[in-house]
Every structure is written in C-alpha cells, then in structure tokens.
Amino acid sequence: MSLFNTCIITTSSESVAKMYRALIDKRVQHGLYPAEISFRVYSDNADNAPGSGGALLLALERYSKEMDRDFDDQKILVINAGGANALMPAFSPEGPLFTPLPLDSSSILSPVVLDLHLNLFLSYPWNKGELIVCPDNIIADFDMSAIREVRGDICGFSISSSFENGASHGVYKYDSFRTEVIDYFQKVDPMTLRLKASLEGTGECAVDIGIISLSSKFVKAFLQLARLQLRSGTFLETIRSGAASLDFYLEIITATLSGIDFDNYQKAVASRSKLDNTTLKKIFTVFSDFTLKAMLTRAATFSHLRTASDYIDACNELQRREMRLFYNSDVDEIRPFCSSELISFNSFQLNIPLGKHKTVIVESVQKCTIDNLLGDNIITGLTDWNYDGIIPEGICIEQRPCDTGTVKIVYSVYDQYKISIDTGKPTVCGKSFLQWLSDRNLTPDDIWGELDPRDLNHAHLYTVDCSDEFLAGYWTIPIGEQWSEKFKSAQRYSIKELDSLSSILDRDDKRQNIRMEILKKQILSGKGWVTASFNDFKLSFSKNPPLQTLQQIYQSTGDYLLKSYRKSHLEGISDKLLDLEKPGFFIDDRTDPQSLPVFSDTVLNERIIIADCPLRVDLAGGWTDLPPFTLQNGGAVVNFAVDLNEKPPVQVICRVTKDPVIRLFSIDQGAAETISNFEDLDINQGA
C-alpha cells in the first residue's frame, strides 16, 4: 500500500461538502479509510460552475493557506466532484462519489465509488511532490508495474479504446514509440480520430481517462493564475464570482502540447473556451513552458458514470474483473448476488425470477417479489412490494420518502434530466417527453409551475402512495382520461423536491441498516463471523442479541485463533458472557500505547543496523494452504511462514519431524525452541 498524505475533494456547495465530510469520517471511524490520510472537502462557493480548472484552482488556493509544509514534500490526490449528477438523479443526485457498488466487503458500510478511487491510488507509485487530479465520475484500474517512474511535470493516462468512445472524451495522439504526446483532441468526431489519432496497428485510439499527474513545479505555476490581474480583478476573484470558468482539460492541457504556438492554441480552444483572448494569452504564457506527457495503461478497467445505463455496464465490469478493495479480508462476510442477469446487493428477502438475459440491478431493496423485469432495470429503495405485472426493458423504479408517505420515481436508463424542454428534446421513461405528455392527455403546464425551470428535475411527475395500476401508467399508455385526471388532482413531487426531503446520509444509513441485518443473518446461520470488525458486530447485535445462540456458535468453534476473535466480540456486547471458556492460548489485542517504547529516528541512510527483534511464525493447514483452515478435519497441507513486518527478511528451511512437535532453530544465534503444546506459545514462557 502506497500512502499519499492528503485527499482533497471539491464539491459544488457547502451543503454537499458537509455531507461528504460526514460520510468520510464515518468510514475512517469504521477503519475502512486510512487515518493517516488527511481528507479535506472544499466547496467551490462560486456563483456559477467554475469548470474543472477553476474548481482545482479554488481548492489549491485554499489548501495552500492551510498546509503546514511545501508542495515539494507532499503527495496529494484531488478528486473533482463539483457537479450534481443530473444524469443519475435517483441513484446519486449529489454526485457519483458515494454511489454504492456491488463489491465484496465485511463492513456494514456499503462499498462506494470513492473506495475505488482510493483503491487505485493506494497502489499507485507516488513520487515526492506529486499531485494527481481525478474526476469523481470514473471507475479506473490498471497495472501499476507498467507506470514509468519519471513522468514529467504534467502527465496524463489513457486506455486503448474505440473511436466512438473517444468521441465523448479527450484523446492523446502519441508518437510511434507511444512515449511522447504529439497532439490532444477533446470530444471530436470518430472519423477525425480515425484519421489523426489512431494507435498504429490497433484500429483504436488513446482515450484520456481524466487522471492527470502534476509535479510540484507545475502546481506552483498553476497557483500563479490566482493572482493574474484582469480588468475585473484577479483571476481567482473572476472565477469565484462566476464571471469566468476554466476547463483544465481544454485551456491548460492544450497550452502544454509540444511545439504549439499561441495562434494554434487560440484556434484549438476559442470555440469552446469562455475566456477572452487576453486571459488566454496569459494562460498560454504560463504553461507553454511545460510539455505534456502521457502513458498508455495496461490491463485497464475504465467506466464513465454519466447515465444509469453506464452504471449497469460498470456493475457488470466490476464483476467480470472480480475487483478487490484495499480493505478486503481473505473471507468477506457480505457479498452481492451476481449473475449475468441479476446483480443484487445491500438487499434481502427478494424474489426476482431470472431468464430475461439482460442485467437487472437491485439495491437497498427489502421484502419484495417482482415477477416480470425484462432487463436493463435498476430497482432501488423498495420495501414490502409485490408486483406481477410486466416492467419493460430499461424502466427503473426508486422509492423515496416524502412528508405524507412514499413516492416511487419511475425513469428510464436513457433519460437525460438536465436537458431543458425549451432547448432540447428530453425523454421520460424512454420516450420523447412531449409525446409522453400527449399520450396521457397532459400539457407542459400540468407538469411545471410558472417559475419552474423546464427540465425533468423540476417536473412534478411523481404521486404519493400510488396504486400499482396507476404506477404502470408511467410506462404504458393509459386507456381513457381517468389516469390523467387522477394524475392532475394528485399530490405530486419533482425529483428536486424529493432530493430536499432526504439526503445521501439517509440513504447511507438505510444501506447500513440493511447490511447489519445481512451480517446478523450470516452469523446466526453459521456462515460468517470470521472477519467482521468488533464495531460492526456490536452495532448489528445492539438490540436484544441472541446470546444463547451466539454462545453456542462460540463454544463449537474449533479454530483457536477464531475462537479468541469471537470471544472478544461476545465480551464486548454482554457482561453475562465474561465467564466464557478461554481459548487454548492468550492473544492480547489491546496493548496500551503508553507502554510502548519511543524509538529515536536517528538512523542514517545506507547505514546497516544489527538488532534483536521478534519474528512472526505462522502455521496453518487443512484442505488448502490458506489460513485459517486447520488440520482438525482431515486436511493434509501445512503452510509455514516466517516474516518481519510482513516482509520475508530471513532464509527459512523446513524439514518434517517424526514427533508431533515444532522445533525452531536460529542458525546464526545457535538458539533452539521446541513447541509441543499450547502453553509453549505463551509469550511469557517462551525462550
């Protein structure tokens, strides 16, 4: 694991920043995120969207005033999460960073997208003084052994992908050795990419995955932008006021292309940039001294979470790749149900027949039977619902609370909620919105108030506690006018209003409660209680714990290490169990840190130190060579390991003995130790 010292997350508002801080603190307290990483969540506080570069500038300017050391000595991850997720309003209205994912875990906190960001960069080979910028709405993983140590002042990362995929991203054009960047294209058509950016011999192009590595020298130059004087004040003030925005992937990256002059720079960015020529000239002057480099990653996974359809694809990809998280255990207690047709997680007591050959995603659902899902569906938040009607392909349902009951949001995986009816052609439930209204004898005035923005986020579409028959009218054309009359007279909410009635914190708590029930059921059925943390165990059994059943499971435990682990859990939830039979040997997992000696940090580089130190000896066996299996049930494999601080610093030679004892010999010290029973393992008895 490679630790970076700071993770900065940018958000669009202080209210979202506050929720993100609470969710991160919760995960640190549960031991999922390393406490050594300083998490900082900054809101843009800009009147308008500042752009990816503007958000980065605002965040780094703020961090530079708070930090206690120079950028040269730091390793910083910046995640741009500045925008609300308008294309996935039901699943992650506050942005995709805490969108739940179907991954194995022993925690009662659901795996989320942020976990995968940390997963990637905790294995990344950081350089001192390096800062990495990453968008929040991607899922990425790649082979770190292929990452070059020398990356220059600005370096991007790419994957080999189709020209059609490249048309919605940035694309690098490499030289023939694929080491230098010749050109950079941002969201251009597939034909242009085929002609100008093809990777030789592949029929594909190098798609930018949005991750950028910056040296401390580049970061300091970037911060100079904050103090650039413009007519209306400094550049930072202009960004903060909403008078300008800065696109890092357009204005900044283009300026760093090798050999580009200002005239060509201006032509490349002018049609999409919101900055005037004077400002562009100043930006070019600062960054034209840097040269963009990039790497083509190997064995890469890349998903872009823009729509609900993207989310389904990402869930399938995670399962195909069998993604593991940095906090995973050898045995994970809570696992999603995954097949080619159904991915169900954070859910229990479900009955969903398969056989439609397209994926159905079920999340945060309890006690439901849904008979006829035709595929490409996302079902979220439902409780106690039985439905035997047909739910067409692509239709999604989410249940949300409101003041007077519950509301079922119905949408399609292809709907786009940000598009205004005045400037585009939004869809609802997979159909043209105007056609959807016409089929139900409705008009736009029935949906929006006089002052409402005319997009789907503000459309008053969803009724309280509607019947199943009425609900089906969202995806099938109702006969007659009864449905439309009932719709007009009903109390209705927009997605925007429903978002204000519940938060991402509420949804996270609901997932936690469901996962506690799953963990409890696993433990009581004898299938778990192997790697769950004490805090998760205590929370799951906080109300009327079945002490007798738990004690029976404990007493039937044959593995001594596992028995000690379970004993500590039981003693933590009830004083009645303090007289439990002790395992065969004692393990102290609660050492007082005050009693530990303080070591002097005076060792010089390249100096050889000779010292006595304890080595860890692990023995395990059974049907496989993986702990924690034992030999008690007929296994015939023994696994023996000696290490120091999880590294093998000593040469180990093993021989089989006739007697059922363990003999340890130190060749250099001439010492020997014989272990014939569990008492010999007592640290106070050993040699």
XYZ file of C-alpha atoms in Angstrom:
687
model
C 0.000 0.000 0.000
C 1.390 3.404 -1.017
C 0.061 6.216 1.147
C -0.477 9.743 -0.080
C -0.786 12.340 2.653
C -3.837 14.359 1.534
C -7.059 13.744 -0.370
C -8.867 16.923 -1.467
C -12.438 16.623 -2.746
C -14.114 19.586 -4.442
C -17.898 19.996 -4.347
C -20.381 22.473 -5.769
C -21.909 23.583 -2.458
C -21.167 23.662 1.247
C -24.241 21.530 1.989
C -22.871 18.696 -0.172
C -19.385 19.210 1.298
C -20.803 18.817 4.802
C -22.477 15.510 3.868
C -19.304 14.230 2.194
C -17.269 15.042 5.319
C -19.726 13.104 7.477
C -19.610 10.069 5.168
C -15.799 10.104 5.055
C -15.490 10.483 8.846
C -17.855 7.538 9.246
C -15.612 5.357 7.070
C -12.446 6.445 8.853
C -14.034 5.634 12.225
C -15.055 2.195 10.952
C -11.457 1.519 9.959
C -12.092 1.413 6.202
C -10.089 4.502 5.206
C -6.521 5.044 6.475
C -6.439 7.530 9.343
C -3.035 8.679 8.053
C -4.661 10.381 5.050
C -5.933 13.897 5.677
C -9.296 14.221 3.909
C -10.373 17.766 3.046
C -13.654 18.579 1.320
C -13.877 22.076 -0.179
C -16.926 23.643 -1.781
C -16.423 25.903 -4.793
C -18.594 28.679 -3.348
C -18.740 30.104 -6.854
C -21.842 31.784 -8.249
C -21.607 29.638 -11.389
C -19.813 26.397 -12.242
C -16.075 27.266 -12.217
C -15.075 24.380 -14.504
C -12.615 21.602 -13.708
C -9.662 24.001 -13.714
C -11.491 26.677 -11.735
C -12.534 24.173 -9.051
C -8.941 22.944 -8.812
C -7.609 26.494 -8.522
C -10.083 27.418 -5.762
C -9.274 24.236 -3.825
C -5.482 24.523 -4.095
C -5.538 28.201 -3.176
C -7.456 27.316 -0.019
C -5.266 24.327 0.772
C -2.054 26.335 0.282
C -3.162 28.617 3.120
C -3.896 25.678 5.446
C -0.977 23.334 4.740
C 1.990 23.118 7.075
C 4.634 22.147 4.509
C 5.690 22.872 0.946
C 4.158 21.119 -2.067
C 7.617 19.615 -2.738
C 7.200 17.339 0.294
C 3.635 16.177 -0.324
C 1.628 13.568 -2.224
C -1.862 14.888 -2.920
C -4.917 13.375 -4.582
C -7.567 15.843 -5.796
C -10.982 14.468 -6.776
C -13.134 16.906 -8.731
C -16.720 16.291 -7.585
C -18.050 19.730 -8.319
C -21.234 18.950 -10.210
C -24.547 17.370 -9.301
C -25.189 14.174 -11.223
C -28.030 15.324 -13.443
C -27.983 12.130 -15.493
C -28.429 9.806 -12.492
C -30.838 11.810 -10.323
C -32.367 8.900 -8.460
C -29.260 6.921 -7.659
C -26.804 9.700 -6.846
C -28.321 13.191 -7.021
C -25.431 14.696 -5.022
C -22.847 13.242 -7.403
C -21.457 9.754 -8.032
C -18.730 9.685 -5.363
C -20.867 7.780 -2.835
C -22.833 5.733 -5.351
C -22.986 2.149 -3.976
C -21.217 -0.656 -5.823
C -21.680 -4.457 -5.827
C -18.366 -5.465 -4.250
C -17.423 -7.932 -1.518
C -16.802 -6.493 1.945
C -17.034 -7.414 5.620
C -18.170 -3.924 6.596
C -21.712 -2.789 7.336
C -20.880 0.294 5.243
C -21.523 -0.287 1.552
C -18.617 -0.072 -0.907
C -18.898 3.140 -2.944
C -17.150 4.800 -5.899
C -14.772 6.717 -3.601
C -13.465 3.370 -2.319
C -12.308 2.508 -5.841
C -10.565 5.872 -6.245
C -8.642 5.205 -3.031
C -8.077 1.615 -4.151
C -6.329 2.835 -7.300
C -4.140 5.470 -5.703
C -3.139 3.406 -2.669
C -1.368 1.108 -5.139
C -0.017 3.945 -7.301
C 3.814 4.507 -7.284
C 3.789 8.076 -5.960
C 6.667 10.471 -6.470
C 7.506 13.040 -3.845
C 5.809 16.357 -4.625
C 3.265 14.743 -6.974
C -0.350 15.897 -7.199
C -2.954 13.881 -9.094
C -6.258 15.237 -10.382
C -9.069 12.740 -10.912
C -12.753 13.215 -11.859
C -15.302 11.711 -9.488
C -17.441 10.031 -12.152
C -14.999 7.391 -13.369
C -14.067 3.900 -12.243
C -10.494 3.078 -13.218
C -7.911 0.418 -12.524
C -4.694 -0.513 -14.325
C -1.387 -2.322 -13.992
C 0.871 -0.187 -11.782
C 4.019 -2.113 -12.669
C 3.945 -0.503 -16.130
C 3.861 3.096 -14.808
C 7.071 4.978 -15.566
C 8.851 6.461 -12.564
C 9.793 9.639 -14.464
C 6.521 11.250 -15.504
C 7.489 14.871 -16.132
C 5.681 17.988 -14.918
C 2.301 17.064 -16.421
C 1.350 13.546 -17.419
C -1.967 12.055 -18.483
C -3.156 8.459 -18.516
C -5.032 6.748 -21.312
C -6.550 3.451 -22.378
C -6.807 1.925 -25.825
C -10.455 2.181 -26.858
C -12.757 2.670 -29.834
C -13.026 5.893 -31.837
C -16.712 6.056 -30.863
C -15.773 6.046 -27.184
C -13.038 8.599 -27.808
C -15.576 10.989 -29.360
C -17.004 11.725 -25.890
C -13.605 12.086 -24.182
C -10.198 13.594 -24.704
C -7.817 11.598 -26.912
C -3.998 11.612 -26.952
C -2.040 11.257 -30.161
C 1.300 9.564 -29.457
C 4.483 9.277 -31.457
C 5.356 5.887 -32.962
C 7.016 4.797 -29.688
C 3.918 5.791 -27.670
C 6.039 7.806 -25.242
C 5.576 11.413 -26.400
C 2.305 13.290 -26.972
C 2.073 14.942 -30.382
C -1.494 16.246 -30.160
C -4.580 16.205 -27.965
C -8.186 16.083 -29.210
C -11.144 16.866 -26.990
C -14.555 15.480 -27.954
C -14.092 15.359 -31.718
C -15.932 13.052 -34.121
C -14.858 9.398 -34.647
C -13.796 9.973 -38.264
C -11.333 12.700 -37.257
C -9.919 10.433 -34.552
C -9.541 7.584 -37.034
C -7.593 9.842 -39.410
C -5.494 11.795 -36.906
C -5.227 9.883 -33.614
C -5.196 6.177 -34.432
C -2.889 3.909 -32.435
C -0.903 2.174 -35.151
C -1.887 -1.424 -35.696
C -4.895 -1.406 -33.359
C -7.820 0.363 -35.030
C -8.302 2.216 -31.733
C -7.234 5.470 -30.095
C -5.707 6.502 -26.745
C -8.689 7.730 -24.725
C -7.918 10.097 -21.857
C -9.349 8.662 -18.612
C -9.267 12.068 -16.946
C -6.431 11.362 -14.499
C -3.599 13.903 -14.615
C -0.302 13.812 -12.709
C 1.277 17.182 -11.853
C 4.680 17.953 -10.377
C 5.069 20.442 -7.543
C 6.689 22.820 -10.060
C 3.548 22.703 -12.210
C 1.273 23.151 -9.163
C 3.148 26.284 -8.109
C 2.852 27.688 -11.636
C -0.852 26.839 -11.660
C -1.355 28.754 -8.414
C 0.124 31.830 -10.112
C -3.118 32.004 -12.118
C -4.944 33.019 -8.954
C -3.031 36.295 -8.877
C -3.224 37.146 -12.582
C -4.608 40.666 -12.923
C -7.606 41.042 -15.220
C -9.824 44.053 -15.838
C -12.395 42.893 -13.290
C -9.838 41.901 -10.629
C -7.647 38.863 -10.076
C -8.308 35.665 -11.999
C -9.287 33.923 -8.749
C -11.875 36.614 -7.980
C -13.238 36.325 -11.520
C -13.638 32.548 -11.155
C -15.244 32.855 -7.728
C -17.730 35.479 -8.918
C -18.870 33.241 -11.769
C -17.731 35.725 -14.429
C -15.394 33.096 -15.916
C -14.724 29.373 -15.833
C -11.574 27.389 -16.536
C -11.570 23.968 -18.200
C -8.360 22.217 -17.180
C -8.636 19.670 -19.998
C -9.097 22.407 -22.617
C -7.254 25.640 -21.783
C -4.468 24.174 -19.607
C -3.648 20.873 -21.304
C -3.737 22.375 -24.813
C -1.190 25.017 -23.753
C 1.268 22.258 -22.783
C 1.267 20.500 -26.168
C 4.768 20.190 -27.572
C 5.616 22.865 -30.160
C 2.239 24.645 -30.141
C 2.291 28.428 -30.657
C -0.308 30.901 -29.441
C -2.104 31.212 -32.783
C -2.705 27.460 -32.972
C -3.547 27.367 -29.266
C -6.148 30.077 -29.767
C -7.690 28.233 -32.724
C -7.858 24.998 -30.734
C -9.667 26.438 -27.703
C -11.511 29.561 -28.891
C -14.747 27.865 -29.969
C -15.293 26.231 -26.561
C -13.425 28.462 -24.122
C -15.313 31.033 -22.041
C -12.193 33.165 -21.543
C -11.256 36.234 -23.577
C -8.122 36.356 -25.721
C -6.178 38.466 -23.219
C -6.695 35.881 -20.485
C -5.921 33.020 -22.869
C -2.655 34.740 -23.802
C -1.627 34.965 -20.141
C -2.517 31.317 -19.530
C -0.552 30.242 -22.593
C 2.476 32.244 -21.441
C 2.489 30.448 -18.071
C 2.005 26.877 -19.318
C 3.672 26.751 -22.741
C 6.981 26.150 -20.934
C 5.673 22.762 -19.783
C 5.437 19.711 -22.058
C 2.527 17.293 -21.842
C 3.396 13.635 -21.460
C 1.070 10.656 -21.193
C 1.061 6.905 -20.670
C -0.974 4.163 -22.283
C -2.051 1.983 -19.358
C -2.101 -1.809 -19.440
C -4.712 -4.303 -18.195
C -7.023 -1.358 -17.654
C -10.584 -1.098 -16.408
C -12.393 2.138 -17.222
C -16.038 3.087 -16.775
C -17.528 6.551 -17.082
C -20.580 7.081 -14.856
C -22.659 9.526 -16.868
C -26.010 7.743 -17.182
C -27.932 4.965 -15.485
C -27.010 2.745 -18.437
C -23.322 3.438 -17.729
C -23.920 2.363 -14.143
C -25.302 -1.024 -15.232
C -22.277 -1.512 -17.511
C -19.909 -0.556 -14.671
C -21.502 -3.069 -12.277
C -21.109 -5.815 -14.863
C -17.489 -4.830 -15.497
C -16.651 -4.903 -11.772
C -17.988 -8.432 -11.551
C -16.143 -9.589 -14.663
C -12.881 -8.199 -13.293
C -13.562 -9.507 -9.762
C -12.401 -6.196 -8.335
C -10.987 -6.304 -4.805
C -10.805 -3.368 -2.405
C -7.794 -2.403 -0.317
C -9.715 -3.140 2.897
C -10.977 -6.566 1.776
C -10.306 -9.574 4.005
C -9.379 -13.100 2.987
C -13.004 -14.008 3.680
C -15.583 -11.246 3.152
C -18.782 -11.542 5.157
C -21.195 -9.599 2.911
C -21.237 -10.436 -0.783
C -23.555 -9.335 -3.578
C -25.512 -11.872 -5.575
C -24.143 -11.649 -9.090
C -25.058 -13.400 -12.315
C -25.265 -12.318 -15.936
C -28.942 -11.433 -15.369
C -29.160 -10.160 -11.779
C -26.882 -8.136 -9.531
C -28.422 -7.738 -6.085
C -26.650 -6.041 -3.174
C -27.485 -4.225 0.051
C -30.787 -6.120 -0.173
C -32.531 -9.113 1.403
C -35.684 -11.235 1.151
C -36.027 -10.891 -2.622
C -37.830 -12.995 -5.172
C -36.884 -11.956 -8.704
C -37.148 -14.660 -11.400
C -34.341 -14.737 -13.961
C -34.263 -15.711 -17.605
C -34.543 -12.378 -19.448
C -30.839 -12.394 -20.467
C -30.300 -8.712 -19.614
C -28.968 -7.361 -16.346
C -31.227 -6.213 -13.524
C -29.641 -4.139 -10.718
C -31.350 -4.387 -7.307
C -30.034 -2.218 -4.455
C -31.399 -1.289 -0.991
C -34.493 -3.439 -1.533
C -36.243 -5.396 1.237
C -39.024 -7.984 1.250
C -40.064 -7.695 -2.406
C -41.283 -10.009 -5.146
C -41.059 -8.651 -8.699
C -42.003 -11.253 -11.292
C -41.520 -9.722 -14.735
C -38.494 -7.466 -15.121
C -37.412 -7.522 -18.769
C -33.814 -6.366 -18.200
C -31.671 -3.220 -18.060
C -33.672 -2.241 -14.961
C -32.468 -0.568 -11.763
C -34.688 -1.169 -8.723
C -33.767 0.854 -5.649
C -35.096 1.532 -2.161
C -38.286 -0.544 -2.409
C -39.751 -2.143 0.719
C -42.643 -4.638 1.035
C -43.684 -4.513 -2.620
C -45.077 -7.399 -4.650
C -45.684 -6.827 -8.351
C -46.563 -9.388 -11.006
C -47.057 -7.032 -13.963
C -44.510 -6.510 -16.724
C -41.834 -3.862 -16.169
C -40.378 -3.122 -19.632
C -36.737 -3.130 -20.594
C -34.859 -0.051 -19.385
C -37.502 1.078 -16.855
C -36.169 1.885 -13.367
C -38.029 2.421 -10.092
C -36.798 4.052 -6.900
C -38.802 4.565 -3.723
C -38.263 7.784 -1.772
C -39.838 9.151 1.420
C -41.943 12.320 1.418
C -43.922 14.285 4.016
C -47.094 12.202 3.698
C -45.873 8.751 2.621
C -43.623 7.377 -0.090
C -43.118 8.174 -3.761
C -41.976 5.811 -6.498
C -39.778 7.570 -9.055
C -40.092 5.968 -12.494
C -37.464 6.693 -15.135
C -35.543 5.076 -17.968
C -31.850 4.273 -18.094
C -31.686 6.537 -21.153
C -33.467 9.626 -19.734
C -31.473 12.863 -19.576
C -32.661 15.117 -16.799
C -30.524 18.162 -17.452
C -31.900 18.939 -20.912
C -34.438 21.763 -20.993
C -37.624 21.253 -22.988
C -37.050 24.718 -24.466
C -33.581 23.950 -25.877
C -33.517 20.180 -26.365
C -35.551 17.010 -26.539
C -35.635 15.337 -23.129
C -37.098 11.871 -22.700
C -39.115 10.390 -19.855
C -39.474 6.634 -19.394
C -37.576 6.233 -22.661
C -39.983 8.293 -24.790
C -39.967 11.843 -26.091
C -41.289 13.949 -23.229
C -43.781 15.834 -25.372
C -45.049 12.529 -26.787
C -45.285 11.087 -23.264
C -47.425 14.052 -22.209
C -49.622 13.812 -25.299
C -50.249 10.073 -24.766
C -51.629 10.913 -21.309
C -53.672 13.987 -22.271
C -51.261 16.263 -20.421
C -49.519 19.532 -21.301
C -46.280 21.105 -20.032
C -48.359 23.463 -17.869
C -49.680 20.412 -15.986
C -46.101 19.483 -15.058
C -44.298 22.735 -14.276
C -45.175 25.801 -12.296
C -44.859 29.211 -13.893
C -41.387 29.849 -12.434
C -40.004 26.294 -12.625
C -37.022 25.562 -14.889
C -38.434 23.350 -17.631
C -36.286 20.249 -17.193
C -37.112 16.823 -15.773
C -35.504 17.544 -12.401
C -38.179 20.181 -11.757
C -41.104 18.350 -13.392
C -43.883 17.460 -10.911
C -44.303 13.896 -12.142
C -44.497 11.596 -9.145
C -47.532 10.951 -6.935
C -47.711 9.862 -3.297
C -48.559 6.234 -2.424
C -49.928 5.451 -5.882
C -51.504 2.097 -6.712
C -49.681 -0.471 -8.840
C -52.194 0.049 -11.644
C -51.554 3.796 -11.627
C -47.776 3.241 -11.468
C -47.890 1.152 -14.658
C -49.328 4.197 -16.435
C -45.844 5.749 -16.431
C -44.548 3.124 -18.887
C -47.757 2.019 -20.638
C -50.249 4.330 -22.346
C -53.385 4.515 -20.157
C -56.782 3.975 -21.780
C -59.243 6.854 -21.428
C -58.838 10.007 -19.346
C -59.176 8.511 -15.874
C -55.397 8.218 -15.407
C -54.691 11.807 -16.464
C -57.471 13.216 -14.274
C -56.168 11.311 -11.274
C -52.643 12.495 -12.105
C -53.696 16.157 -12.241
C -55.584 16.023 -8.942
C -52.922 14.067 -7.017
C -50.255 15.498 -4.746
C -47.101 15.355 -6.866
C -43.392 15.912 -6.338
C -40.464 16.680 -8.604
C -37.130 14.912 -8.195
C -35.678 18.212 -6.991
C -38.264 18.382 -4.206
C -37.718 14.741 -3.237
C -33.968 15.358 -3.066
C -34.603 18.053 -0.468
C -36.663 15.654 1.688
C -33.931 13.030 2.031
C -30.175 13.130 1.733
C -27.267 10.924 0.850
C -26.759 10.481 4.605
C -30.251 8.989 4.923
C -29.609 6.594 2.066
C -26.247 5.582 3.512
C -27.885 4.890 6.891
C -30.543 2.758 5.199
C -27.878 0.704 3.441
C -26.036 0.307 6.733
C -29.171 -0.983 8.479
C -29.803 -3.499 5.700
C -26.196 -4.691 5.784
C -26.406 -5.117 9.566
C -29.387 -7.430 9.052
C -27.453 -9.372 6.411
C -24.409 -9.684 8.688
C -26.577 -10.778 11.611
C -28.288 -13.440 9.495
C -24.928 -14.694 8.216
C -23.512 -15.034 11.715
C -26.568 -16.750 13.204
C -26.672 -19.230 10.315
C -23.054 -20.189 10.964
C -21.774 -18.801 7.653
C -19.984 -15.724 8.950
C -18.326 -14.184 11.987
C -14.834 -14.594 10.605
C -13.622 -11.109 9.602
C -16.318 -8.629 10.712
C -14.972 -5.867 12.950
C -15.975 -5.597 16.596
C -17.733 -2.265 15.976
C -19.824 -3.750 13.155
C -20.631 -6.822 15.257
C -21.661 -4.671 18.213
C -23.898 -2.424 16.094
C -25.530 -5.405 14.386
C -26.370 -7.073 17.714
C -27.071 -3.926 19.734
C -30.781 -4.727 20.187
C -31.737 -7.926 22.056
C -28.754 -10.028 20.980
C -29.461 -13.794 20.873
C -26.769 -14.537 23.441
C -27.525 -18.233 23.757
C -27.179 -18.841 20.012
C -24.005 -16.757 19.807
C -22.517 -18.606 22.769
C -23.310 -21.952 21.150
C -21.538 -20.852 17.956
C -18.567 -19.724 20.042
C -18.353 -22.959 22.009
C -18.489 -25.047 18.825
C -15.571 -23.113 17.300
C -12.561 -25.392 16.888
C -10.025 -22.937 15.483
C -8.230 -21.341 18.437
C -7.479 -18.016 16.755
C -11.051 -17.733 15.530
C -12.322 -18.630 18.990
C -10.264 -15.862 20.579
C -11.604 -13.386 17.988
C -15.209 -14.403 18.719
C -14.641 -14.321 22.468
C -13.545 -10.676 22.332
C -16.727 -9.829 20.387
C -19.019 -11.586 22.846
C -17.407 -9.983 25.870
C -17.950 -6.597 24.264
C -21.735 -6.933 23.943
C -22.669 -8.537 27.273
C -21.279 -8.741 30.807
C -23.118 -12.051 31.199
C -20.567 -13.768 28.987
C -17.400 -12.793 30.873
C -17.005 -16.331 32.228
C -16.642 -17.824 28.757
C -14.235 -20.706 28.416
C -10.873 -19.328 27.349
C -9.311 -20.433 24.063
C -6.208 -22.621 24.177
C -3.834 -19.647 24.301
C -3.938 -15.923 25.051
C -3.797 -13.124 22.493
C -3.532 -9.508 23.665
C -5.041 -7.218 21.024
C -5.432 -4.221 23.343
C -1.895 -3.102 24.084
C -1.617 0.196 25.933
C 0.209 2.576 23.540
C 1.633 4.441 26.560
C 3.640 1.343 27.484
C 5.392 1.129 24.122
C 8.972 2.463 23.904
C 9.684 5.541 21.812
C 12.335 4.964 19.171
C 14.824 7.635 18.181
C 14.696 8.490 14.479
C 18.464 8.985 14.087
C 19.393 6.199 11.667
C 21.408 7.449 8.702
C 20.660 6.401 5.137
C 22.583 3.330 3.900
C 23.677 2.501 7.462
C 23.484 -1.166 8.472
C 21.760 -1.788 11.792
C 22.080 -5.081 13.692
C 19.451 -5.694 16.357
C 17.480 -8.469 18.001
C 13.818 -8.484 17.048
C 10.876 -10.885 17.218
C 9.909 -12.790 14.104
C 6.352 -13.791 13.337
C 5.839 -17.504 12.712
C 2.595 -18.577 11.020
C 1.409 -22.151 10.768
C -1.799 -23.225 9.116
C -3.174 -26.166 7.242
C -6.161 -28.143 6.097
C -7.641 -28.863 2.696
C -5.780 -25.904 1.199
C -2.666 -23.971 2.131
C -4.582 -20.823 3.028
C -5.295 -19.738 6.637
C -7.442 -20.010 8.708
C -8.191 -23.655 7.816
C -6.844 -26.283 10.233
C -5.868 -29.934 10.148
C -8.648 -30.964 12.503
C -10.999 -32.225 9.804
C -8.623 -34.346 7.789
C -6.610 -31.832 5.808
C -3.070 -32.768 4.857
C -1.414 -29.482 3.856
C 0.762 -27.362 6.135
C 1.674 -23.759 5.419
C 4.676 -22.312 7.290
C 5.861 -18.712 7.057
C 8.338 -16.529 8.922
C 8.329 -12.793 8.386
C 9.180 -9.434 9.905
C 6.785 -6.521 9.344
C 5.043 -8.530 6.617
C 8.330 -8.964 4.713
C 10.425 -12.160 4.490
C 13.874 -10.987 5.726
C 15.176 -14.403 6.767
C 16.026 -17.615 4.989
C 13.721 -20.409 6.145
C 14.485 -24.127 5.853
C 11.766 -26.633 6.805
C 12.015 -30.372 7.497
C 9.358 -32.863 8.525
C 9.767 -34.427 12.001
C 8.563 -37.803 13.230
C 7.309 -36.423 16.533
C 4.212 -34.131 16.721
C 6.253 -31.121 17.843
C 7.565 -27.925 16.305
C 11.283 -27.170 16.645
C 12.627 -23.720 15.782
C 16.385 -23.278 15.255
C 18.255 -19.997 14.783
C 21.301 -20.804 12.679
C 23.145 -17.531 13.342
C 22.358 -17.388 17.085
C 22.569 -21.107 17.796
C 19.305 -20.933 19.762
C 16.575 -23.569 19.675
C 12.953 -23.746 20.792
C 10.630 -26.751 20.999
C 6.847 -26.337 20.989
C 4.808 -29.353 21.999
C 1.621 -27.771 23.425
C -0.283 -24.506 23.516
C 1.319 -23.432 26.807
C 4.652 -23.246 24.990
C 3.174 -20.499 22.813
C 2.701 -18.208 25.817
C 4.947 -15.200 25.282
C 5.887 -15.281 28.962
C 7.024 -18.924 28.774
C 8.978 -18.936 25.542
C 12.763 -18.644 25.262
